[in-house]
Amino acid sequence: MIAQNFEYIAPTNLGEALRLLGDGEAKALAGGMSLIPLMKLRLAMPEQLVDLGRIADLNYIRQDGNAIRIGATTTHYQVQSSALLRGSCPLLVETANHIGDVQVRNRGTIGGSVAHADPAADYPAALLALEARVVLVSAKSEREMTVADFFVDTFTTALEPGELIREVIVPVEDQSEGASYQKVLQAASGFAIVGIAARMRQSGGRVTFARVGVTGLAGKPYRANNVEQALEGTPGSPADIQKAAALVADGVDANSDLHASAHYRKHLAGVYTMRALAVASSRTA
Ligand SMILES: Cc1cc2nc3c(=O)[nH]c(=O)nc-3n(C[C@H](O)[C@H](O)[C@H](O)COP(=O)(O)OP(=O)(O)OC[C@H]3O[C@@H](n4cnc5c(N)ncnc54)[C@H](O)[C@@H]3O)c2cc1C
């Protein structure tokens, strides 16, 4: 199908984009990888599109002390190929590698992916495990929040009308830390049937720190605090990892579709949490 007619505007500075988006009627366009298909299906029918692609001030990856700030229009390819991120936040690089295909990674952006909040998207698992933050701006205000607060429900975020994601902030991972993203993909699209991001630190023969982010399993991505708590303080043996990973889907209302039943998704989540933790553990220094 063909999208309904719309007005296309491509401002070159953020202030102008925010002014255009101010009344909440126009829609932001980033890579168009999710929005354009929705428009073609007439599931989205914006009358005005504000293309963020020419705003240089939204495209950057830079270190700021113990954090790395990633501008909203940074593409998945730019994340995947960033030397700074590879050295300082390898979990995000590994996750970007898993997104779609080359074309999608060349066009799609981190801001667009996070704003779209697809429950099967890859970044949310890593961003939750990284305890990342997002900076939201509008013509009138700027605020910062955790991604855990940002993801409200399926395709629903804390974004207010007229607000944009300006940047995503991830921590510089501890050099002793091991991390891994493990995913069962839906073969046609590449989206996650289940995707698990894990971080782990070990010291004195004990797990001192564990973080687990989950995507694809439920209506929104989540942090598996119960798995983290079960693992921290243990020696992190294969049996400890297996026992903790088995908790990942406890009490979760799992998605069910033609690709995987809820029961099968829960099973996969347990197996892939075990796998992500085992790989993370093998990468700890
Ligand atoms: C064939 C195919 C396969 C894919 N496979 C995967 C996959 O395996 N894993 C995965 O995670 N994703 C996958 N995707 C989705 C892809 O990652 C998209 O890049 C992403 O969902 C949307 O990013 P975008 O930049 O294209 O945003 P757009 O499509 O331009 O916008 C998406 C939504 O976000 C809003 N938006 C965009 N930028 C901002 C901003 N800065 N602030 C506020 N709102 C904003 C738009 O208004 C729109 O509502 C796939 C897409 C396709 C087409």
Coordinates of C-alpha atoms in Angstrom, one line a residue, residues 38-277:
L38 CA 3.3 1.7 9.5
M39 CA 2.4 4.6 7.2
K40 CA 2.2 2.3 4.2
L41 CA -0.2 0.1 6.1
R42 CA -2.1 3.2 7.2
L43 CA -1.6 2.2 10.8
A44 CA 0.0 5.7 11.1
M45 CA -1.3 8.6 9.1
P46 CA 0.7 11.7 10.2
E47 CA 0.0 14.8 8.1
Q48 CA 3.5 16.2 8.7
L49 CA 6.8 14.5 9.0
V50 CA 9.8 16.2 10.6
D51 CA 12.9 14.5 9.4
L52 CA 15.6 14.5 12.1
G53 CA 18.3 13.2 9.7
R54 CA 19.8 16.6 8.8
I55 CA 20.3 17.8 12.4
A56 CA 24.0 17.3 12.9
D57 CA 23.6 18.0 16.7
L58 CA 21.7 14.7 17.1
N59 CA 24.4 12.5 15.6
Y60 CA 27.3 11.7 17.9
I61 CA 28.9 9.2 20.2
R62 CA 31.1 10.9 22.9
Q63 CA 32.5 10.1 26.3
D64 CA 31.6 12.2 29.2
G65 CA 33.5 11.0 32.3
N66 CA 32.1 7.5 33.2
A67 CA 29.3 7.8 30.7
I68 CA 28.9 7.6 26.9
R69 CA 26.4 9.9 25.3
I70 CA 24.8 8.7 22.1
G71 CA 22.8 11.1 20.0
A72 CA 19.4 10.0 18.9
T73 CA 20.0 9.7 15.2
T74 CA 23.1 7.6 15.6
T75 CA 22.5 4.6 13.4
H76 CA 22.8 1.0 14.4
Y77 CA 25.8 0.8 12.1
Q78 CA 27.5 3.7 13.8
V79 CA 27.0 2.0 17.2
Q80 CA 28.2 -1.3 15.8
S81 CA 31.4 0.2 14.3
S82 CA 32.2 2.7 17.1
A83 CA 35.8 2.1 18.4
L84 CA 34.8 4.1 21.5
L85 CA 31.9 1.9 22.3
R86 CA 33.7 -1.3 21.4
G87 CA 36.3 -0.4 24.1
S88 CA 34.0 1.1 26.7
C89 CA 30.6 -0.5 26.2
P90 CA 31.0 -3.7 24.2
L91 CA 27.5 -5.0 25.2
L92 CA 25.8 -2.3 23.1
V93 CA 28.1 -3.0 20.1
E94 CA 27.3 -6.7 20.4
T95 CA 23.6 -6.0 20.6
A96 CA 23.6 -3.6 17.5
N97 CA 25.3 -6.4 15.6
H98 CA 22.1 -8.5 16.1
I99 CA 19.7 -5.9 14.7
G100 CA 18.0 -6.8 11.3
D101 CA 20.2 -6.7 8.3
V102 CA 22.8 -4.3 6.8
Q103 CA 20.2 -2.0 5.3
V104 CA 18.2 -1.8 8.5
R105 CA 21.4 -1.1 10.5
N106 CA 22.5 1.6 8.0
R107 CA 19.2 3.5 8.3
G108 CA 17.7 2.7 11.7
T109 CA 18.7 4.8 14.7
I110 CA 19.0 4.2 18.4
G111 CA 16.5 7.0 19.1
G112 CA 14.0 5.6 16.7
S113 CA 14.3 2.1 18.1
V114 CA 14.0 3.2 21.7
A115 CA 11.0 5.6 20.9
H116 CA 9.2 2.9 18.9
A117 CA 9.4 0.5 21.9
D118 CA 8.8 -2.6 19.9
P119 CA 8.6 -5.4 22.6
A120 CA 10.9 -7.5 20.4
A121 CA 13.5 -4.9 19.7
D122 CA 17.1 -5.7 20.7
Y123 CA 18.5 -2.5 22.3
P124 CA 16.0 -2.4 25.2
A125 CA 17.5 -5.6 26.8
A126 CA 21.0 -4.2 26.7
L127 CA 19.9 -0.7 27.8
L128 CA 18.1 -2.2 30.8
A129 CA 21.1 -4.3 31.7
L130 CA 23.3 -1.2 31.4
E131 CA 20.9 0.9 33.5
A132 CA 21.0 3.4 30.7
R133 CA 19.2 6.8 30.8
V134 CA 17.5 8.8 28.1
V135 CA 17.4 12.6 27.7
L136 CA 14.1 13.9 26.4
V137 CA 13.7 17.5 25.1
S138 CA 10.7 19.5 24.0
A139 CA 10.4 23.2 23.0
K140 CA 9.8 24.0 26.6
S141 CA 11.7 21.5 28.7
E142 CA 14.5 18.9 29.1
R143 CA 14.3 15.9 31.4
E144 CA 16.3 12.7 32.0
M145 CA 15.1 9.4 33.1
T146 CA 16.1 5.7 33.3
V147 CA 15.1 3.5 30.4
A148 CA 13.3 1.3 33.0
D149 CA 10.9 4.3 33.6
F150 CA 10.9 5.2 29.9
F151 CA 9.5 1.8 28.6
V152 CA 5.8 2.0 29.8
D153 CA 4.1 -0.8 27.8
T154 CA 4.0 -2.4 24.3
F155 CA 4.8 0.4 21.8
T156 CA 4.3 2.9 24.7
T157 CA 6.9 5.1 26.3
A158 CA 7.0 8.1 28.6
L159 CA 7.4 10.5 25.7
E160 CA 5.0 13.4 25.9
P161 CA 3.5 15.0 22.7
G162 CA 6.1 17.3 21.2
E163 CA 9.0 15.6 23.0
L164 CA 12.0 14.0 21.3
I165 CA 14.7 11.7 22.6
R166 CA 17.8 13.8 22.4
E167 CA 20.3 11.2 23.5
V168 CA 20.8 7.8 25.2
I169 CA 23.4 7.6 28.0
V170 CA 25.2 4.4 28.8
P171 CA 27.9 3.8 31.4
V172 CA 31.5 2.9 30.7
E173 CA 31.5 -0.8 31.5
D174 CA 34.0 -1.8 34.2
Q175 CA 37.1 -3.3 32.6
S176 CA 36.8 -6.4 34.8
E177 CA 33.2 -7.0 33.6
G178 CA 32.0 -9.6 31.2
A179 CA 28.9 -9.1 29.1
S180 CA 26.9 -10.8 26.4
Y181 CA 23.7 -10.5 24.3
Q182 CA 22.1 -13.8 23.2
K183 CA 19.1 -13.9 21.0
V184 CA 16.7 -16.3 19.3
L185 CA 15.7 -14.5 16.2
Q186 CA 12.5 -14.5 14.1
A187 CA 14.0 -15.7 10.8
A188 CA 12.0 -13.3 8.5
S189 CA 12.6 -10.0 10.3
G190 CA 15.5 -10.7 12.7
F191 CA 13.5 -9.4 15.6
A192 CA 14.0 -11.2 18.9
I193 CA 11.7 -14.1 19.9
V194 CA 13.7 -13.8 23.0
G195 CA 16.8 -11.7 23.6
I196 CA 18.9 -11.6 26.8
A197 CA 21.6 -9.2 27.8
A198 CA 23.8 -10.1 30.7
R199 CA 26.6 -8.3 32.6
M200 CA 28.7 -9.9 35.3
R201 CA 31.6 -9.0 37.6
Q202 CA 33.4 -11.5 39.8
S203 CA 35.9 -11.0 42.6
G204 CA 37.4 -13.3 45.3
G205 CA 35.6 -16.3 43.8
R206 CA 32.2 -14.7 44.0
V207 CA 29.8 -13.0 41.6
T208 CA 29.7 -9.4 42.9
F209 CA 27.5 -7.9 40.2
A210 CA 24.9 -9.3 37.8
R211 CA 22.5 -7.5 35.5
V212 CA 20.0 -9.1 33.1
G213 CA 17.8 -7.4 30.6
V214 CA 15.1 -9.3 28.7
T215 CA 13.3 -8.5 25.4
G216 CA 10.8 -10.4 23.3
L217 CA 9.3 -12.4 26.1
A218 CA 6.7 -10.1 27.4
G219 CA 4.7 -7.0 26.4
K220 CA 7.6 -4.8 27.4
P221 CA 11.3 -5.4 28.1
Y222 CA 12.3 -5.8 31.7
R223 CA 15.2 -6.4 34.1
A224 CA 15.3 -9.8 35.7
N225 CA 16.1 -8.6 39.2
N226 CA 15.3 -12.1 40.6
V227 CA 18.0 -13.7 38.5
E228 CA 20.5 -11.0 39.4
Q229 CA 19.8 -11.5 43.2
A230 CA 20.0 -15.2 42.9
L231 CA 23.4 -15.1 41.3
E232 CA 25.1 -12.3 43.3
G233 CA 27.2 -13.7 46.2
T234 CA 27.4 -17.2 44.7
P235 CA 30.6 -18.6 43.2
G236 CA 28.9 -18.3 39.8
S237 CA 29.4 -22.0 38.9
P238 CA 27.5 -23.5 36.0
A239 CA 25.0 -24.9 38.6
D240 CA 24.6 -21.4 40.1
I241 CA 24.0 -19.9 36.7
Q242 CA 21.5 -22.6 35.8
K243 CA 19.6 -22.1 39.0
A244 CA 19.4 -18.4 38.7
A245 CA 18.6 -18.4 35.0
A246 CA 15.6 -20.7 35.6
L247 CA 13.9 -17.8 37.4
V248 CA 13.9 -15.4 34.4
A249 CA 10.3 -16.0 33.3
D250 CA 8.8 -16.4 36.8
G251 CA 5.4 -14.6 37.0
V252 CA 5.9 -13.2 33.5
D253 CA 2.8 -13.0 31.2
A254 CA 4.7 -14.3 28.1
N255 CA 3.8 -13.4 24.5
S256 CA 2.4 -16.0 22.3
D257 CA 2.2 -15.9 18.5
L258 CA 2.7 -18.0 15.4
H259 CA 6.5 -18.0 15.9
A260 CA 6.6 -19.2 19.5
S261 CA 4.0 -20.2 22.2
A262 CA 4.2 -18.6 25.6
H263 CA 5.4 -21.9 27.0
Y264 CA 8.2 -22.2 24.4
R265 CA 9.2 -18.6 24.8
K266 CA 9.6 -19.1 28.6
H267 CA 11.7 -22.2 28.0
L268 CA 13.9 -20.3 25.5
A269 CA 14.2 -17.4 28.0
G270 CA 15.6 -19.8 30.6
V271 CA 18.1 -21.4 28.2
Y272 CA 19.3 -18.1 26.7
T273 CA 19.6 -16.4 30.1
M274 CA 21.9 -19.3 31.1
R275 CA 23.8 -18.9 27.9
A276 CA 24.2 -15.1 28.2
L277 CA 25.3 -15.4 31.8

